[in-house]
mmCIF file of C-alpha atoms and ligand atoms in Angstrom:
data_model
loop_
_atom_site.group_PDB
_atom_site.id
_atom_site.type_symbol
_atom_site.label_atom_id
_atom_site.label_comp_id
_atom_site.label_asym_id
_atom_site.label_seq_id
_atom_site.Cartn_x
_atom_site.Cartn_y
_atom_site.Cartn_z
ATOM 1 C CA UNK D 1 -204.071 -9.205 178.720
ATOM 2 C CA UNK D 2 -206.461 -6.254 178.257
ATOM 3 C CA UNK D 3 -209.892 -7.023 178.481
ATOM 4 C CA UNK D 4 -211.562 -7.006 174.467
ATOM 5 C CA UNK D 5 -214.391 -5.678 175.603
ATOM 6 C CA UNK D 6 -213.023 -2.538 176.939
ATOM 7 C CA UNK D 7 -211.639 -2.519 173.276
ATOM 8 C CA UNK D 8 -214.439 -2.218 171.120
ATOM 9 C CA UNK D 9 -216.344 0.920 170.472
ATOM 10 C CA UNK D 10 -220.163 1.546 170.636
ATOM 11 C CA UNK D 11 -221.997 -0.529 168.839
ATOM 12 C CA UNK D 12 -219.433 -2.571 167.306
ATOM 13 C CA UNK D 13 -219.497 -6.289 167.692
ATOM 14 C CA UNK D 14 -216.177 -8.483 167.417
ATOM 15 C CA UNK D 15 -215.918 -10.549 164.343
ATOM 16 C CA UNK D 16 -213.811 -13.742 163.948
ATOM 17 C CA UNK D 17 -214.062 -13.745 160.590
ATOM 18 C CA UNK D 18 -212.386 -10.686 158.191
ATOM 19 C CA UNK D 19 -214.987 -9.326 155.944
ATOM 20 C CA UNK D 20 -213.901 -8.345 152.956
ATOM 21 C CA UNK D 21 -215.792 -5.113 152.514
ATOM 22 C CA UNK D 22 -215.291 -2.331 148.970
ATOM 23 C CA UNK D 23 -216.512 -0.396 146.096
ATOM 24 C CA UNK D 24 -215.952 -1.398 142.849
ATOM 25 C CA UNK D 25 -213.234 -4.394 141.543
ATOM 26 C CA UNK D 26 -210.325 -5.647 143.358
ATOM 27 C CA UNK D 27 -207.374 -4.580 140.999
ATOM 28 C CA UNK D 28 -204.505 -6.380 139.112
ATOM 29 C CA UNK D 29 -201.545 -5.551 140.361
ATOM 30 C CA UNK D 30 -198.487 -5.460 137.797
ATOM 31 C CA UNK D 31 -195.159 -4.666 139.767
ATOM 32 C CA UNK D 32 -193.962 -3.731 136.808
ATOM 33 C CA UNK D 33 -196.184 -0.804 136.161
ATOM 34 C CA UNK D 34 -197.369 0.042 139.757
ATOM 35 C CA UNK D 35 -195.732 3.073 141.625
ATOM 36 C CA UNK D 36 -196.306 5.208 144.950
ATOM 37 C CA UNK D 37 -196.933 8.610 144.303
ATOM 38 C CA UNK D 38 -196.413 11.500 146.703
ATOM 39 C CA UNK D 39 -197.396 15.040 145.125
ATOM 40 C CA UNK D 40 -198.638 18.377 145.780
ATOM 41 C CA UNK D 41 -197.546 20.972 148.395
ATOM 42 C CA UNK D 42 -193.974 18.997 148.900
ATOM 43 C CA UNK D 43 -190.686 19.951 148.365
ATOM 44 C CA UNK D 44 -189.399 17.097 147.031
ATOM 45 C CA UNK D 45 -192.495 15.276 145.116
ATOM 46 C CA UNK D 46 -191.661 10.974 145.454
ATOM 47 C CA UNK D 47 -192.233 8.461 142.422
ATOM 48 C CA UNK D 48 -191.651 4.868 144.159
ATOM 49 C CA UNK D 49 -191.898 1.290 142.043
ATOM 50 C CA UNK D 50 -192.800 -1.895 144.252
ATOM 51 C CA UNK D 51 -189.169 -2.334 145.183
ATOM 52 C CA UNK D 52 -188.403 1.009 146.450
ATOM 53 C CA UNK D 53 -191.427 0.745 148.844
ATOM 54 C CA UNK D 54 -190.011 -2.616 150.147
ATOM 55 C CA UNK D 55 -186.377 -1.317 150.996
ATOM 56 C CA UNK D 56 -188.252 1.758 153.257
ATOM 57 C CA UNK D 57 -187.836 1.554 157.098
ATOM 58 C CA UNK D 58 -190.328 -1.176 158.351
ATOM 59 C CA UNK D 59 -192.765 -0.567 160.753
ATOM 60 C CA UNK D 60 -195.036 -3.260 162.348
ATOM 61 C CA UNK D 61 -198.358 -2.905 164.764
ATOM 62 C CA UNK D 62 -200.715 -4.650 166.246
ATOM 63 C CA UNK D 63 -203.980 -2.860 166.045
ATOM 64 C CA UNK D 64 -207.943 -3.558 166.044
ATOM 65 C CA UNK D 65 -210.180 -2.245 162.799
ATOM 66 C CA UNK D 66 -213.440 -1.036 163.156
ATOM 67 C CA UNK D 67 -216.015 -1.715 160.356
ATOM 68 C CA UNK D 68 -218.767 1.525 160.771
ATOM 69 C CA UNK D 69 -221.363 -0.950 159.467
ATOM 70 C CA UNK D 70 -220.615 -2.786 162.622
ATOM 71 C CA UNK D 71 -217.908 -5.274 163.021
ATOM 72 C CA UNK D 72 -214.669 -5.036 164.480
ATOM 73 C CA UNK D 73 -211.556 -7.198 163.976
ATOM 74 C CA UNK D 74 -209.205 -7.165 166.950
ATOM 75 C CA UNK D 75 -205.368 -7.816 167.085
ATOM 76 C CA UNK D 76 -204.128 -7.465 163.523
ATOM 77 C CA UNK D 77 -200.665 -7.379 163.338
ATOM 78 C CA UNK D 78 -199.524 -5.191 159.972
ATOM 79 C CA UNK D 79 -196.256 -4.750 159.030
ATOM 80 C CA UNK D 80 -195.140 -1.506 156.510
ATOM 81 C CA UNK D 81 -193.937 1.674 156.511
ATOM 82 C CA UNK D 82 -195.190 4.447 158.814
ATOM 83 C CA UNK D 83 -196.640 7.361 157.367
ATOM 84 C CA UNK D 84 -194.434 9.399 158.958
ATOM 85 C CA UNK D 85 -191.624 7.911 157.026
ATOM 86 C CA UNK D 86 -193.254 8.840 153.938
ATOM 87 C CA UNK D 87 -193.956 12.529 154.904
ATOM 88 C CA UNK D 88 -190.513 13.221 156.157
ATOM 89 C CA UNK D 89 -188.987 11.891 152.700
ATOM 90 C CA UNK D 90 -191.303 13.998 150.677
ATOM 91 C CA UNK D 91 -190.394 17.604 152.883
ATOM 92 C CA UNK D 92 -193.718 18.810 152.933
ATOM 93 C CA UNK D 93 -194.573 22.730 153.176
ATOM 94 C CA UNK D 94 -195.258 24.411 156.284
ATOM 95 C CA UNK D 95 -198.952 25.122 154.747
ATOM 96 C CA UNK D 96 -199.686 21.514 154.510
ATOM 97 C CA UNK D 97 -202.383 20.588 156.529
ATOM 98 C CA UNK D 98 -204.013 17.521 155.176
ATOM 99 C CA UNK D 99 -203.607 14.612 152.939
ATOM 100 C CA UNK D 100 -205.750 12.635 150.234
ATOM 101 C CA UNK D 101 -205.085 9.611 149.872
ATOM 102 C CA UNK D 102 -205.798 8.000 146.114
ATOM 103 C CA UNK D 103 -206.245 4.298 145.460
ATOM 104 C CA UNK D 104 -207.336 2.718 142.547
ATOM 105 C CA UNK D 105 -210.000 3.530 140.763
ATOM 106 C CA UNK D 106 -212.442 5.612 142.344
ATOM 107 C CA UNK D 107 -211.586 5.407 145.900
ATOM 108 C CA UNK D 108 -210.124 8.433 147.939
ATOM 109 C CA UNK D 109 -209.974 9.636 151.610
ATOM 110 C CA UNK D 110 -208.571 12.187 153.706
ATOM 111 C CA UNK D 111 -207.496 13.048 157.048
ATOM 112 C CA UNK D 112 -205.608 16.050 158.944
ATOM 113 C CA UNK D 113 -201.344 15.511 159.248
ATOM 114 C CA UNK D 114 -202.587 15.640 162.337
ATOM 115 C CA UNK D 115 -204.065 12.376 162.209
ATOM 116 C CA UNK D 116 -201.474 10.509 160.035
ATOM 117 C CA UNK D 117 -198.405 11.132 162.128
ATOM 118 C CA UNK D 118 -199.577 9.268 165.009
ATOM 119 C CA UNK D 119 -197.466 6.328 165.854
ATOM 120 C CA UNK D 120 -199.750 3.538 164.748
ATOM 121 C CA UNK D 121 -200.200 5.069 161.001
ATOM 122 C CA UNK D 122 -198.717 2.552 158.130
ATOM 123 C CA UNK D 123 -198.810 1.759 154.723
ATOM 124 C CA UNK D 124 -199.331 -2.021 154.958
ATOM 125 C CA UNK D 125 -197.888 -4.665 152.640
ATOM 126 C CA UNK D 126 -197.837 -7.637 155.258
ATOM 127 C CA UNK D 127 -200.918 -8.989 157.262
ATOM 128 C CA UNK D 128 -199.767 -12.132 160.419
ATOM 129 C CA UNK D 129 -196.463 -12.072 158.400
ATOM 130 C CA UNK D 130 -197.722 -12.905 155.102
ATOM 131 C CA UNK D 131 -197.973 -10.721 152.037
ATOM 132 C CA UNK D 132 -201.499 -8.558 152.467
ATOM 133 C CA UNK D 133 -204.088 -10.404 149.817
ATOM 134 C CA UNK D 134 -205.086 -8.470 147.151
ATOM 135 C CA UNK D 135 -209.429 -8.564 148.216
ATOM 136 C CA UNK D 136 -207.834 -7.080 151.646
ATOM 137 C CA UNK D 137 -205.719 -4.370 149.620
ATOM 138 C CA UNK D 138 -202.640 -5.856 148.260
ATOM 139 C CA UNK D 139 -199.694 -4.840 147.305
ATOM 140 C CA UNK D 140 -200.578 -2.086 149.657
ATOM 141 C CA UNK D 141 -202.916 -0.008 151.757
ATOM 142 C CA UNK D 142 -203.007 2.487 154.529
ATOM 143 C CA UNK D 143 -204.235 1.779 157.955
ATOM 144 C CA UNK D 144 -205.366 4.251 160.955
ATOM 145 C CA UNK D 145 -206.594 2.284 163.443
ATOM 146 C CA UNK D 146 -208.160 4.709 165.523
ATOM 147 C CA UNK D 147 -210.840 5.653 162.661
ATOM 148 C CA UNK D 148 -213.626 3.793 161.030
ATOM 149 C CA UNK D 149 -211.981 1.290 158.214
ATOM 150 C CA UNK D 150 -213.060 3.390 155.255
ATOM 151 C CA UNK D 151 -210.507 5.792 156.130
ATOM 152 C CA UNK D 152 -207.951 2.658 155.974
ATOM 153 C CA UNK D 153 -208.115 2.608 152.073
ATOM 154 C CA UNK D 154 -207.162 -0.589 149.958
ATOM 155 C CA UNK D 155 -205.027 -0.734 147.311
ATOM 156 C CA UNK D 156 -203.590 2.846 147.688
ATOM 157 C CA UNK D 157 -201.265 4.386 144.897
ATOM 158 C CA UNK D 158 -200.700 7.958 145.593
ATOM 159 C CA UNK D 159 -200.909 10.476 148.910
ATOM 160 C CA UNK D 160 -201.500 14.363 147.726
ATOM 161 C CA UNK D 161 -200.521 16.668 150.759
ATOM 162 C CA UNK D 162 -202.924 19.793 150.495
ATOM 163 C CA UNK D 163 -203.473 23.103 152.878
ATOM 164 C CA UNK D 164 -207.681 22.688 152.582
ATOM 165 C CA UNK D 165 -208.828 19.044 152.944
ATOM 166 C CA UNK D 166 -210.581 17.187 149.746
ATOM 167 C CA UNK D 167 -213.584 14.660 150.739
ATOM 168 C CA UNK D 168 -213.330 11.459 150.360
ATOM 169 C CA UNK D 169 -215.353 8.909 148.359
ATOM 170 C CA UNK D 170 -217.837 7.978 151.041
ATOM 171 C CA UNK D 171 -217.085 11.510 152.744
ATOM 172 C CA UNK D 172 -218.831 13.141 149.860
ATOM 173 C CA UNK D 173 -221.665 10.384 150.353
ATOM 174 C CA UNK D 174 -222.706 11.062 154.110
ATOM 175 C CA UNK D 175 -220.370 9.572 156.005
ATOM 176 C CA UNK D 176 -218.698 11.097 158.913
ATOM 177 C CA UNK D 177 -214.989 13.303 157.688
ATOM 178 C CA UNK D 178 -213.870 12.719 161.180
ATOM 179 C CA UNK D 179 -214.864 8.925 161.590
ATOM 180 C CA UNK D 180 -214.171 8.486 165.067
ATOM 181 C CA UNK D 181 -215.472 5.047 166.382
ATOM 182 C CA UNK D 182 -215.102 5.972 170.761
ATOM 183 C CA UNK D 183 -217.576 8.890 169.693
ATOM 184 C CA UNK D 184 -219.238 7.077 167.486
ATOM 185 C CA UNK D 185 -219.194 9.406 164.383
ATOM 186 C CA UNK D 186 -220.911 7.072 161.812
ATOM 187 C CA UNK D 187 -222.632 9.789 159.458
ATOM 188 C CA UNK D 188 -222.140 13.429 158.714
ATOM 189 C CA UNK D 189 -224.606 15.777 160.337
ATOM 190 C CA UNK D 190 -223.145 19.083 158.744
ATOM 191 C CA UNK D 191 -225.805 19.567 156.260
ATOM 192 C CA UNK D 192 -223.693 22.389 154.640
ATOM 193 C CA UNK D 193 -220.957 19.829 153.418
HETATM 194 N N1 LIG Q 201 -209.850 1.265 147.831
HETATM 195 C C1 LIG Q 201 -210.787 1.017 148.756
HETATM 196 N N2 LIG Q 201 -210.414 0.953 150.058
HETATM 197 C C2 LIG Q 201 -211.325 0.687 151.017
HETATM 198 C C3 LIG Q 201 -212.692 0.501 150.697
HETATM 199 C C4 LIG Q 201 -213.054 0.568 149.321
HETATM 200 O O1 LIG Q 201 -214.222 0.444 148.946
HETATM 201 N N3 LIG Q 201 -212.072 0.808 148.383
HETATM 202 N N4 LIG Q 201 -213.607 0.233 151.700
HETATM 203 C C5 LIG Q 201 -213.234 0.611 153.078
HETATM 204 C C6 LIG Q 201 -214.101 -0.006 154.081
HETATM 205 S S1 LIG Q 201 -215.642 0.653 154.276
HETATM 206 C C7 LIG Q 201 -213.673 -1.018 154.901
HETATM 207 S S2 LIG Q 201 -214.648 -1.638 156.150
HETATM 208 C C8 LIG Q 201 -212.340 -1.625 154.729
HETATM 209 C C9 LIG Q 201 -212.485 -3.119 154.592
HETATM 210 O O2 LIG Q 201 -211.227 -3.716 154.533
HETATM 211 P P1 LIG Q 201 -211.157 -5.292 154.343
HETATM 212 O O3 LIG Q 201 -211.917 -5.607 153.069
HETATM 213 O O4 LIG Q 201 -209.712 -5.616 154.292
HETATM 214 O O5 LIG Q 201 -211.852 -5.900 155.522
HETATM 215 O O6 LIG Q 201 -211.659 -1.119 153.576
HETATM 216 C C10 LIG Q 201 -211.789 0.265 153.376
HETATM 217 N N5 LIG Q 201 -210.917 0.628 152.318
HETATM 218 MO MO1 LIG Q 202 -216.382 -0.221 156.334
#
Protein backbone atom coordinates (compact mmCIF):
# COMPACT_ATOMS: atom_id res chain seq x y z
CA UNK A 1 0.00 0.00 0.00
CA UNK A 2 1.33 3.51 -0.75
CA UNK A 3 2.18 5.45 2.07
CA UNK A 4 -0.93 8.43 2.67
CA UNK A 5 1.35 10.67 3.62
CA UNK A 6 3.31 10.79 0.52
CA UNK A 7 -0.31 11.44 -0.81
CA UNK A 8 -1.36 14.56 0.52
CA UNK A 9 -0.26 17.91 -0.70
CA UNK A 10 1.16 20.90 1.30
CA UNK A 11 -0.70 21.89 3.85
CA UNK A 12 -3.51 19.63 3.56
CA UNK A 13 -4.52 17.49 6.46
CA UNK A 14 -6.48 14.05 5.95
CA UNK A 15 -10.04 14.11 7.00
CA UNK A 16 -12.14 11.05 8.01
CA UNK A 17 -15.06 12.72 7.79
CA UNK A 18 -16.52 14.24 4.12
CA UNK A 19 -17.31 17.83 4.51
CA UNK A 20 -19.90 18.91 2.72
CA UNK A 21 -18.59 22.21 1.45
CA UNK A 22 -20.86 24.93 -1.39
CA UNK A 23 -22.37 28.12 -2.40
CA UNK A 24 -25.77 28.62 -2.37
CA UNK A 25 -28.78 25.63 -2.00
CA UNK A 26 -28.42 22.07 -2.72
CA UNK A 27 -30.93 21.58 -5.70
CA UNK A 28 -34.05 19.40 -6.40
CA UNK A 29 -33.45 17.18 -8.79
CA UNK A 30 -36.53 16.18 -11.12
CA UNK A 31 -35.40 13.35 -13.64
CA UNK A 32 -38.01 14.32 -15.46
CA UNK A 33 -36.90 17.78 -16.32
CA UNK A 34 -33.07 17.49 -15.78
CA UNK A 35 -30.74 17.13 -18.91
CA UNK A 36 -26.85 17.22 -19.78
CA UNK A 37 -26.00 19.80 -22.02
CA UNK A 38 -22.95 19.92 -24.27
CA UNK A 39 -22.78 23.24 -26.49
CA UNK A 40 -20.63 25.64 -28.14
CA UNK A 41 -17.65 25.11 -30.51
CA UNK A 42 -18.91 21.26 -31.26
CA UNK A 43 -19.93 19.67 -34.16
CA UNK A 44 -22.52 17.79 -32.98
CA UNK A 45 -24.04 19.87 -29.83
CA UNK A 46 -25.55 16.80 -27.07
CA UNK A 47 -29.01 17.19 -25.15
CA UNK A 48 -28.95 14.06 -22.61
CA UNK A 49 -32.08 13.24 -19.99
CA UNK A 50 -31.04 11.18 -16.74
CA UNK A 51 -31.36 7.94 -18.64
CA UNK A 52 -29.22 8.64 -21.52
CA UNK A 53 -26.36 9.59 -19.10
CA UNK A 54 -26.82 6.18 -17.32
CA UNK A 55 -26.58 3.91 -20.54
CA UNK A 56 -22.93 5.91 -21.40
CA UNK A 57 -19.70 3.80 -21.07
CA UNK A 58 -18.91 3.55 -17.26
CA UNK A 59 -15.89 4.56 -15.88
CA UNK A 60 -14.84 4.02 -12.19
CA UNK A 61 -11.65 5.51 -10.05
CA UNK A 62 -10.33 5.60 -7.04
CA UNK A 63 -8.96 8.99 -6.31
CA UNK A 64 -8.14 11.44 -3.23
CA UNK A 65 -9.93 15.19 -3.16
CA UNK A 66 -8.27 18.02 -1.93
CA UNK A 67 -10.31 20.73 -0.08
CA UNK A 68 -8.00 24.27 -0.71
CA UNK A 69 -9.36 25.36 2.68
CA UNK A 70 -7.43 22.43 3.95
CA UNK A 71 -8.73 18.98 4.13
CA UNK A 72 -8.23 16.14 2.04
CA UNK A 73 -10.32 12.97 1.61
CA UNK A 74 -8.31 9.99 0.41
CA UNK A 75 -9.48 6.84 -1.55
CA UNK A 76 -12.86 7.72 -3.02
CA UNK A 77 -13.93 5.37 -5.34
CA UNK A 78 -16.43 7.23 -8.11
CA UNK A 79 -18.00 5.55 -10.66
CA UNK A 80 -19.36 7.63 -14.12
CA UNK A 81 -18.52 8.49 -17.30
CA UNK A 82 -15.11 9.86 -18.33
CA UNK A 83 -14.93 13.12 -19.77
CA UNK A 84 -13.37 11.94 -22.55
CA UNK A 85 -16.40 9.98 -23.45
CA UNK A 86 -18.36 13.02 -23.46
CA UNK A 87 -15.95 15.09 -25.69
CA UNK A 88 -15.52 12.45 -28.28
CA UNK A 89 -19.50 12.17 -28.66
CA UNK A 90 -19.89 15.86 -28.99
CA UNK A 91 -16.86 16.19 -32.05
CA UNK A 92 -15.46 19.19 -30.82
CA UNK A 93 -13.57 21.82 -33.20
CA UNK A 94 -10.00 21.84 -33.68
CA UNK A 95 -10.10 25.54 -32.01
CA UNK A 96 -11.43 24.22 -28.84
CA UNK A 97 -9.24 24.75 -26.17
CA UNK A 98 -11.13 24.86 -22.96
CA UNK A 99 -14.29 23.98 -21.27
CA UNK A 100 -16.84 25.64 -18.71
CA UNK A 101 -18.45 23.69 -16.89
CA UNK A 102 -22.19 25.00 -15.64
CA UNK A 103 -24.01 23.60 -12.63
CA UNK A 104 -26.88 24.82 -11.07
CA UNK A 105 -27.44 27.95 -10.17
CA UNK A 106 -24.61 30.13 -9.99
CA UNK A 107 -21.75 27.83 -9.98
CA UNK A 108 -19.23 27.51 -12.98
CA UNK A 109 -15.56 26.43 -13.56
CA UNK A 110 -13.15 25.88 -16.16
CA UNK A 111 -10.15 24.10 -17.11
CA UNK A 112 -7.88 23.53 -20.38
CA UNK A 113 -8.97 20.06 -22.69
CA UNK A 114 -5.84 19.64 -21.63
CA UNK A 115 -6.75 18.99 -18.22
CA UNK A 116 -10.08 17.09 -18.73
CA UNK A 117 -8.83 14.31 -20.94
CA UNK A 118 -6.63 12.86 -18.44
CA UNK A 119 -7.54 9.39 -17.48
CA UNK A 120 -8.92 10.00 -14.02
CA UNK A 121 -11.57 12.81 -15.32
CA UNK A 122 -15.45 11.66 -14.70
CA UNK A 123 -18.74 12.81 -14.43
CA UNK A 124 -19.78 11.03 -11.21
CA UNK A 125 -23.21 9.60 -10.41
CA UNK A 126 -21.98 6.79 -7.89
CA UNK A 127 -19.86 7.38 -4.66
CA UNK A 128 -18.52 3.45 -2.66
CA UNK A 129 -21.20 2.02 -5.06
CA UNK A 130 -24.09 3.93 -4.00
CA UNK A 131 -25.94 6.65 -5.84
CA UNK A 132 -23.80 10.15 -5.16
CA UNK A 133 -26.13 12.18 -2.40
CA UNK A 134 -27.52 15.12 -3.52
CA UNK A 135 -25.42 17.70 -0.53
CA UNK A 136 -22.26 15.84 -2.29
CA UNK A 137 -23.64 16.69 -5.93
CA UNK A 138 -26.24 14.29 -6.95
CA UNK A 139 -27.52 13.16 -9.72
CA UNK A 140 -24.17 14.24 -10.97
CA UNK A 141 -20.91 16.10 -10.79
CA UNK A 142 -17.50 16.29 -12.30
CA UNK A 143 -14.38 15.27 -10.59
CA UNK A 144 -10.49 16.08 -11.38
CA UNK A 145 -8.67 14.79 -8.82
CA UNK A 146 -5.50 16.30 -9.41
CA UNK A 147 -6.97 20.00 -8.72
CA UNK A 148 -8.34 21.70 -5.71
CA UNK A 149 -12.21 20.42 -5.20
CA UNK A 150 -13.78 23.64 -6.43
CA UNK A 151 -12.81 22.73 -9.79
CA UNK A 152 -14.80 19.28 -9.09
CA UNK A 153 -18.24 21.09 -9.39
CA UNK A 154 -21.56 19.62 -7.83
CA UNK A 155 -24.55 19.19 -9.40
CA UNK A 156 -23.29 19.93 -12.99
CA UNK A 157 -25.84 20.34 -15.97
CA UNK A 158 -24.06 21.56 -18.95
CA UNK A 159 -20.13 21.60 -20.34
CA UNK A 160 -19.60 24.65 -23.04
CA UNK A 161 -16.32 23.86 -25.07
CA UNK A 162 -14.75 27.38 -25.91
CA UNK A 163 -11.26 28.51 -27.79
CA UNK A 164 -10.53 31.42 -24.80
CA UNK A 165 -11.23 30.11 -21.26
CA UNK A 166 -14.28 31.78 -19.10
CA UNK A 167 -13.51 32.12 -15.14
CA UNK A 168 -15.09 30.37 -12.92
CA UNK A 169 -17.25 31.32 -9.92
CA UNK A 170 -14.53 31.41 -7.31
CA UNK A 171 -11.92 32.02 -10.27
CA UNK A 172 -13.41 35.43 -10.71
CA UNK A 173 -13.21 35.75 -6.74
CA UNK A 174 -9.34 35.19 -6.16
CA UNK A 175 -8.84 31.88 -6.31
CA UNK A 176 -6.15 30.22 -8.21
CA UNK A 177 -7.44 29.30 -12.41
CA UNK A 178 -4.86 26.64 -12.29
CA UNK A 179 -5.62 25.12 -8.73
CA UNK A 180 -2.88 22.84 -8.45
CA UNK A 181 -2.62 21.33 -4.85
CA UNK A 182 1.52 19.62 -5.29
CA UNK A 183 2.31 23.44 -6.03
CA UNK A 184 0.14 24.63 -3.84
CA UNK A 185 -1.77 27.23 -5.99
CA UNK A 186 -4.45 28.34 -3.41
CA UNK A 187 -5.07 32.08 -4.63
CA UNK A 188 -4.53 34.03 -7.78
CA UNK A 189 -1.55 36.34 -7.78
CA UNK A 190 -2.15 37.79 -11.41
CA UNK A 191 -3.46 41.06 -10.35
CA UNK A 192 -4.44 41.79 -14.03
CA UNK A 193 -7.21 38.99 -13.99
N1 LIG B 1 -22.03 23.49 -7.74
C1 LIG B 1 -21.05 23.61 -6.85
N2 LIG B 1 -20.01 22.74 -6.89
C2 LIG B 1 -19.01 22.82 -5.99
C3 LIG B 1 -18.99 23.84 -5.01
C4 LIG B 1 -20.09 24.74 -4.98
O1 LIG B 1 -20.15 25.67 -4.18
N3 LIG B 1 -21.10 24.58 -5.90
N4 LIG B 1 -17.95 23.90 -4.10
C5 LIG B 1 -16.68 23.23 -4.47
C6 LIG B 1 -15.78 23.07 -3.33
S1 LIG B 1 -14.95 24.44 -2.81
C7 LIG B 1 -15.54 21.85 -2.74
S2 LIG B 1 -14.39 21.66 -1.50
C8 LIG B 1 -16.28 20.65 -3.16
C9 LIG B 1 -16.91 20.00 -1.95
O2 LIG B 1 -17.53 18.81 -2.32
P1 LIG B 1 -18.30 17.99 -1.19
O3 LIG B 1 -19.34 18.93 -0.61
O4 LIG B 1 -18.86 16.80 -1.89
O5 LIG B 1 -17.28 17.63 -0.15
O6 LIG B 1 -17.31 20.94 -4.12
C10 LIG B 1 -16.94 21.87 -5.10
N5 LIG B 1 -17.99 21.92 -6.06
MO1 LIG C 1 -13.24 23.58 -1.44
Amino acid sequence: MTDEKQRVPPNQRITSTFPVLHVGDVPEFDPEKWDFTVEGLVKRPLRLTYNDFLKLPKATIVADFHCVTGWSKLNNKWEGVSFMTILNLAKPFDSVRYATIVAEGEYTTSLPLEDLVADDVLFAYRLYGEALEPQHGGPLRLIVPRKYAYKSAKWVRKVKLTENQELGYWERRGYSNTADPWKEERFSTDKSS
